[in-house]
Amino acid sequence: MIKPGAPADTLVGRPEELAFLRRFVGRTAVNGGALLLSGEPGVGKSALLEATAGFARAAETTVLRVTGTEFEAEVSFAALNQALFPLGGDVAALGDEHARALSVALGFASGPAPDRLLLSSAVTLLLRKAATRTPLLLIIDDLPWLDRASAGVLSFVARRLIGSRAGLLAASRTGEFGYFDVSGLPETVIGALDEEAAARLLTDRFPGLDPEVRARVLDTAQGNPLALLELPPALRAARRGPAQPLPRVLPLGERLQRLFASQVAALPAPTRTLLLAAALESTCDLRILQASASAGYHLDDLTPAEQDGLVRVDADSHRVTFRHPLIRSAVVAQSTSGERRRVHRALAAALVDDPERRAWHLGEAAVEPDEEVAALLEAAAHHVAGRGDYQAVISLLCRAADLSPAAEARSRRTAEAAYIGAEGMAATHTTAQLLEGARQEGRQAHGSLHYASAAALLLLDSDGQVDTAHQLLAGAIEAYDRPVDGDDQELVNALWTLVMLCFVGGRAELWTAYYAALSRLSCEPPELLALSVGLFADPARTGAALLPRLDAALATAHRDTDPATAQILAASAMYADRIGDVREPLWRIIRAGRVGGPGRRRIVALMNVCVDDFHGGAWAEAAELAAEGLGVCEEFGATSFSWYFRYHQALLAAAQGRFETSRALADQMTGWGGPRGVGTARTYARHALVLAAVGQGDFETAYRHATAISPAGTLASHVPHCLWVALDLVEAAVRTGRTAEAERHARVLRETGVAALSPRLAIVEAACAALVAADDAEAVDFFERALGLPTVDEWPFDTARVRLLYGERLRRIRATTEARARLSPALAAFEKLGAAPWAARAERELRAAGQATRTRSDARGVAALTPQELEIARLAASGMTNKEIAARLFVSPRTVSSHLYQIFPKLGITKRAALRDAIGEA
């Protein structure tokens, strides 16, 4: 039974809210959960949080507190440090990987930057473990001022406390949630007090108030508790006598902040200095404040502020807590710049063991150029960069630039900030302003590869010409006058950017500048760079030799916490059809992006998983991720990536028989990519057009589009997609009487050795050889070789197409029994995929082979479900909601809904209630 807490006894007009929060504390102590309180400024959210903390402590629940503040909004993981500081002793018990990730993020240890998903899981695990000893409640006040990194992690945690004894209660002003993702979280809106409660509050606190003042306060406050409590003392102090008229307009909004300021101004000078140190230091830890006493105070100077109720000291955490965030703001607003600098210096001196926070305080304390401080800020920025918090990196680099005595250093650091902004997809105007700032520092900007890389990315992201961006960056790399060293991170970043431009351009001649730059390196290029380019740029010629190195890298990919590594390996594995080996880290990037991670990383990860889904037959998920990718591109203004997701939509539409949709999407890609020189967009659009034409039986059009990608008998240089249309090209050539062209193309596939590059391409190469075989027995041997490969079941669409071609050949030589044996599984696979044109073609062949084809309704049942569909059906039949199923399977509720949409017709049902009977004991 929860006993009433003392803070709740002083609240007027909140019986329903207090009862609700009391029940929330009780529920979370048993089964966990999260809740958001929102309301207008001054409505009493902080007071309700304090009351809830009282309920929790009375129920022997551990209470953790976090208060966001604008002064820490750019300090990476400042809020997380506040939240988890009392649990520091429990971190080591999490297991090495989680403990290391959490220790590095909180600054307790050094090491490689933790993966965002791994870190989020570590925080969740820490809270859940702590809650096994005693129930736990994490209370967060003023969400908009949480730093981005902490907000992303805590957003993740909030959704994963159900089933534990840990709860999360957060408060925010209406509609102002900052970086904290509140979607899907239960929310309670705290409204103003009603007239009766407002009058009672005013009477209780100010019983002798002048009637005129009382009426004006009630009329102006409109039930806002903060205004009701703060306006009367201010008015009383402002009026010199009864004859002094009331102001025509009573102070509200920003004026209320001045009311806090007046309370702060009345405090002794040492107390104000101590409060300023607490306001500027993220932890508000008494030990740090004591170590910073050289600013001009003693800890005992906190007493007047405690007596006035402006702050309190938490006995458990030994931290100073401000009664309201506005008091903290007022403390800073009331201070002079000299006082703030003095306190920052004192705090920096106390944080010698925390280079990142020390650098930030030194940067705030500096008023004139100081290269030593600038270098510390730059080092802190590079440390934060590993955590993916690009906005904090930009802020630190910009401050470092401000403090750089030399124009060259100012330009260099500003240019790097611009590159980080462009690479992380910060707002376009932000990157443009940084570039302009670097340029204004002098000629040095034009010699900076970060400047050139940022400018190229900005040009690309803003729908500019690829050739222009390529020339800009290639010229900068060629003119780079520093030693050409593979360990030079600025050069490596530029080379990666150039690789992306070459890929997007989609023409062999663009790669010349990249290979020229490599030839100038004084050592071998970084391993991941060499691996990625060798397997991605022109895999038909250079990929097979690199497969052992790819295998070695993929073997440890799941343990690597650097998201950049996962994306590089995914690109390396794409044309080797090995993306499946890096799916787990790719999904970590996608999930981290959904809770605030960098946009470009999320987009690229979505691209890679879409590829794997299409070839692996997970077409429903591919469709959903393509739609998500388009949404992310729109959110970040990255239209330069939209064509890639339209490609997947066009490919799926072609395979499913929605030919007009496929062609319309391909036209959009070509229309956008052509004027901008995005050759890869045109190539990918042609791939969709090839597939649509084959699906319609228009082999003349299919041949024309396929040979536009790569002429018959050749594998176009640096156009890796030519490998993906090889089967279409050979089939189209055979069916249009171009026997010689078909034979040449099958021969070049064999001579180039593409079968060694990928198990899926091995199937394709053998099938192409079978198509051009003049002798029927030889054709049968090639088809059997293709279908006898050990990985045929991993590529359902390709394998079904080969079975269809095989069955067609067998029927033509009147081996009808054998033809039916190949055509039946092909039909089943096409139906399961939803590849309607190919299913219809297989049905026609089966009828011609003498078999009465089954209707779609015959295919219904549990056997028609994919493993994931069956799992979703079971969970839905058990009574779980889409949201609960999504949480269990680590997918989105929309994915669950999409699967159920396909499951129902397969099972022959129309209602969720019929699932249990339909799947039985399956």
Coordinates of N, CA and C in Angstrom, one line a residue, residues 314-421:
D314 N 19.6 16.1 -2.7 CA 19.1 14.8 -2.7 C 20.1 14.0 -1.8
A315 N 19.5 13.4 -0.7 CA 20.3 12.7 0.3 C 21.0 11.5 -0.2
D316 N 20.3 10.8 -1.2 CA 20.8 9.6 -1.7 C 21.9 9.8 -2.8
S317 N 21.7 10.7 -3.7 CA 22.7 10.9 -4.7 C 23.7 12.0 -4.5
H318 N 23.4 12.8 -3.4 CA 24.3 13.9 -3.1 C 24.4 14.9 -4.2
R319 N 23.3 15.2 -4.8 CA 23.3 16.2 -5.9 C 22.3 17.3 -5.6
V320 N 22.6 18.4 -6.2 CA 21.7 19.6 -6.0 C 20.6 19.5 -7.1
T321 N 19.4 19.7 -6.7 CA 18.3 19.7 -7.6 C 17.5 21.0 -7.5
F322 N 17.4 21.7 -8.6 CA 16.6 22.9 -8.7 C 15.1 22.6 -8.6
R323 N 14.4 23.5 -7.9 CA 13.0 23.3 -7.7 C 12.3 23.3 -9.1
H324 N 12.8 24.1 -10.0 CA 12.2 24.2 -11.3 C 13.3 24.6 -12.3
P325 N 13.2 24.0 -13.5 CA 14.3 24.4 -14.5 C 14.4 25.9 -14.8
L326 N 13.3 26.6 -14.6 CA 13.4 28.0 -14.9 C 14.3 28.7 -13.8
I327 N 14.4 28.2 -12.6 CA 15.3 28.7 -11.6 C 16.8 28.6 -12.1
R328 N 17.0 27.4 -12.7 CA 18.4 27.2 -13.2 C 18.7 28.2 -14.3
S329 N 17.7 28.4 -15.2 CA 17.9 29.4 -16.3 C 18.1 30.8 -15.7
A330 N 17.3 31.1 -14.6 CA 17.4 32.4 -14.0 C 18.8 32.7 -13.4
V331 N 19.3 31.6 -12.8 CA 20.6 31.8 -12.1 C 21.6 32.2 -13.2
V332 N 21.6 31.5 -14.3 CA 22.6 31.9 -15.4 C 22.3 33.3 -15.9
A333 N 21.0 33.6 -16.1 CA 20.6 34.9 -16.7 C 21.1 36.0 -15.8
Q334 N 21.1 35.8 -14.5 CA 21.4 36.8 -13.5 C 22.9 37.0 -13.4
S335 N 23.7 36.1 -13.9 CA 25.1 36.2 -13.7 C 25.7 37.0 -14.8
T336 N 26.9 37.5 -14.5 CA 27.7 38.3 -15.5 C 28.6 37.3 -16.3
S337 N 29.0 37.8 -17.4 CA 29.9 37.0 -18.3 C 31.2 36.6 -17.5
G338 N 31.7 37.6 -16.7 CA 32.9 37.3 -16.0 C 32.7 36.3 -14.9
E339 N 31.5 36.3 -14.2 CA 31.2 35.3 -13.2 C 31.1 33.9 -13.9
R340 N 30.5 33.8 -15.1 CA 30.3 32.5 -15.7 C 31.7 32.0 -16.1
R341 N 32.6 32.9 -16.6 CA 33.9 32.4 -17.0 C 34.7 31.9 -15.8
R342 N 34.6 32.6 -14.7 CA 35.3 32.2 -13.5 C 34.8 30.8 -13.0
V343 N 33.5 30.6 -13.1 CA 33.0 29.3 -12.6 C 33.4 28.2 -13.6
H344 N 33.3 28.5 -14.9 CA 33.7 27.5 -15.9 C 35.2 27.1 -15.7
R345 N 36.1 28.0 -15.4 CA 37.5 27.7 -15.1 C 37.6 26.8 -13.9
A346 N 36.9 27.1 -12.9 CA 37.0 26.3 -11.7 C 36.5 24.9 -11.9
L347 N 35.4 24.8 -12.7 CA 34.9 23.5 -13.0 C 35.8 22.7 -13.8
A348 N 36.5 23.4 -14.8 CA 37.5 22.7 -15.6 C 38.6 22.2 -14.8
A349 N 39.0 23.0 -13.8 CA 40.1 22.5 -12.9 C 39.7 21.3 -12.1
A350 N 38.5 21.2 -11.8 CA 38.0 20.1 -11.0 C 37.8 18.8 -11.8
L351 N 37.8 18.9 -13.2 CA 37.5 17.8 -14.1 C 38.7 17.4 -14.9
V352 N 39.8 17.3 -14.2 CA 41.1 16.9 -14.9 C 41.0 15.5 -15.4
D353 N 40.2 14.7 -14.8 CA 40.0 13.3 -15.2 C 38.9 13.1 -16.3
D354 N 38.3 14.1 -16.7 CA 37.2 14.0 -17.7 C 37.6 15.0 -18.8
P355 N 38.4 14.6 -19.8 CA 38.9 15.5 -20.8 C 37.7 16.2 -21.6
E356 N 36.7 15.4 -21.8 CA 35.6 16.0 -22.7 C 34.9 17.1 -22.0
R357 N 34.5 16.9 -20.8 CA 33.8 18.0 -20.0 C 34.7 19.1 -19.7
R358 N 36.0 18.7 -19.4 CA 36.9 19.8 -19.0 C 37.1 20.7 -20.3
A359 N 37.3 20.1 -21.5 CA 37.4 20.9 -22.7 C 36.3 21.8 -22.9
W360 N 35.0 21.3 -22.7 CA 33.8 22.1 -22.9 C 33.9 23.4 -21.9
H361 N 34.2 23.1 -20.6 CA 34.2 24.2 -19.7 C 35.3 25.2 -20.0
L362 N 36.5 24.7 -20.4 CA 37.6 25.6 -20.8 C 37.1 26.5 -22.0
G363 N 36.4 25.8 -23.0 CA 36.0 26.6 -24.1 C 35.0 27.7 -23.8
E364 N 34.1 27.4 -22.8 CA 33.2 28.4 -22.4 C 33.9 29.5 -21.6
A365 N 35.0 29.2 -20.9 CA 35.7 30.2 -20.1 C 36.5 31.1 -21.0
A366 N 36.9 30.6 -22.1 CA 37.9 31.4 -22.9 C 37.2 32.6 -23.6
V367 N 37.9 33.7 -23.7 CA 37.4 34.9 -24.3 C 38.3 35.4 -25.5
E368 N 39.4 34.8 -25.6 CA 40.3 35.2 -26.7 C 40.9 33.9 -27.3
P369 N 41.5 34.0 -28.5 CA 42.1 32.8 -29.1 C 43.1 32.1 -28.2
D370 N 43.0 30.8 -28.1 CA 43.8 30.0 -27.3 C 44.0 28.6 -28.0
E371 N 45.1 28.4 -28.6 CA 45.3 27.1 -29.4 C 45.3 25.9 -28.5
E372 N 45.7 26.0 -27.3 CA 45.7 24.8 -26.4 C 44.3 24.4 -26.1
V373 N 43.4 25.3 -25.8 CA 42.0 25.0 -25.5 C 41.4 24.5 -26.8
A374 N 41.7 25.2 -27.9 CA 41.1 24.8 -29.2 C 41.4 23.3 -29.5
A375 N 42.7 23.0 -29.2 CA 43.1 21.6 -29.5 C 42.4 20.6 -28.6
L376 N 42.2 21.0 -27.3 CA 41.4 20.1 -26.4 C 40.0 19.9 -26.9
L377 N 39.4 21.0 -27.4 CA 38.0 20.9 -27.9 C 37.9 20.1 -29.2
E378 N 38.9 20.2 -30.0 CA 39.0 19.4 -31.2 C 39.1 17.9 -30.9
A379 N 40.0 17.6 -29.9 CA 40.1 16.2 -29.5 C 38.8 15.7 -28.9
A380 N 38.2 16.5 -28.1 CA 36.9 16.1 -27.5 C 35.9 15.8 -28.6
A381 N 35.9 16.7 -29.7 CA 35.0 16.4 -30.8 C 35.2 15.1 -31.5
H382 N 36.5 14.8 -31.7 CA 36.8 13.5 -32.3 C 36.4 12.3 -31.4
H383 N 36.5 12.5 -30.1 CA 36.0 11.5 -29.2 C 34.5 11.3 -29.3
V384 N 33.8 12.4 -29.3 CA 32.3 12.3 -29.4 C 31.9 11.8 -30.7
A385 N 32.7 12.0 -31.8 CA 32.3 11.6 -33.1 C 32.1 10.1 -33.2
G386 N 32.9 9.3 -32.4 CA 32.8 7.9 -32.4 C 31.5 7.4 -31.8
R387 N 30.8 8.3 -31.1 CA 29.5 7.9 -30.6 C 28.3 8.3 -31.5
G388 N 28.6 8.9 -32.6 CA 27.6 9.3 -33.6 C 26.8 10.5 -33.3
D389 N 27.2 11.3 -32.3 CA 26.4 12.5 -31.9 C 27.0 13.7 -32.7
Y390 N 26.6 13.7 -34.0 CA 27.3 14.7 -34.9 C 27.0 16.1 -34.5
Q391 N 25.8 16.4 -33.9 CA 25.5 17.8 -33.6 C 26.5 18.3 -32.5
A392 N 26.8 17.4 -31.5 CA 27.7 17.8 -30.5 C 29.1 18.0 -31.1
V393 N 29.5 17.1 -32.0 CA 30.8 17.3 -32.7 C 30.9 18.6 -33.4
I394 N 29.8 19.0 -34.1 CA 29.8 20.3 -34.8 C 30.0 21.4 -33.8
S395 N 29.3 21.4 -32.7 CA 29.3 22.4 -31.7 C 30.8 22.6 -31.2
L396 N 31.4 21.4 -30.8 CA 32.7 21.5 -30.3 C 33.7 22.0 -31.3
L397 N 33.6 21.5 -32.5 CA 34.6 22.0 -33.6 C 34.4 23.4 -33.9
C398 N 33.2 23.9 -33.9 CA 32.9 25.3 -34.1 C 33.5 26.2 -33.0
R399 N 33.4 25.7 -31.8 CA 34.0 26.5 -30.7 C 35.5 26.4 -30.8
A400 N 36.0 25.3 -31.2 CA 37.5 25.2 -31.4 C 38.0 26.1 -32.4
A401 N 37.2 26.3 -33.5 CA 37.5 27.2 -34.6 C 37.5 28.6 -34.0
D402 N 36.5 29.0 -33.2 CA 36.4 30.3 -32.7 C 37.7 30.7 -31.9
L403 N 38.2 29.7 -31.2 CA 39.4 29.9 -30.3 C 40.7 29.7 -31.0
S404 N 40.7 29.4 -32.3 CA 42.0 29.2 -33.0 C 42.7 30.5 -33.3
P405 N 43.9 30.7 -32.9 CA 44.6 31.9 -33.3 C 44.9 32.1 -34.7
A406 N 45.2 30.9 -35.4 CA 45.6 31.0 -36.8 C 44.4 30.8 -37.7
A407 N 44.4 31.6 -38.8 CA 43.3 31.5 -39.8 C 43.3 30.1 -40.4
E408 N 44.4 29.4 -40.6 CA 44.5 28.1 -41.1 C 43.7 27.1 -40.2
A409 N 44.0 27.2 -38.9 CA 43.3 26.3 -38.0 C 41.8 26.6 -37.9
R410 N 41.5 27.9 -37.9 CA 40.0 28.2 -37.9 C 39.3 27.6 -39.1
S411 N 39.9 27.8 -40.3 CA 39.3 27.3 -41.5 C 39.3 25.8 -41.5
R412 N 40.3 25.1 -41.0 CA 40.4 23.7 -41.0 C 39.3 23.1 -40.1
R413 N 39.2 23.6 -38.9 CA 38.2 23.1 -38.0 C 36.8 23.4 -38.4
T414 N 36.6 24.6 -39.0 CA 35.2 24.9 -39.5 C 34.9 24.0 -40.7
A415 N 35.9 23.7 -41.5 CA 35.6 22.8 -42.6 C 35.3 21.4 -42.2
E416 N 36.0 20.9 -41.1 CA 35.7 19.6 -40.6 C 34.3 19.6 -40.0
A417 N 33.9 20.7 -39.3 CA 32.5 20.7 -38.8 C 31.5 20.7 -40.0
A418 N 31.8 21.3 -41.1 CA 30.9 21.3 -42.2 C 30.8 19.9 -42.8
Y419 N 32.0 19.2 -42.8 CA 32.0 17.8 -43.3 C 31.1 16.9 -42.4
I420 N 31.3 17.0 -41.1 CA 30.5 16.2 -40.2 C 29.0 16.5 -40.4
G421 N 28.7 17.8 -40.5 CA 27.3 18.1 -40.8 C 26.8 17.6 -42.0

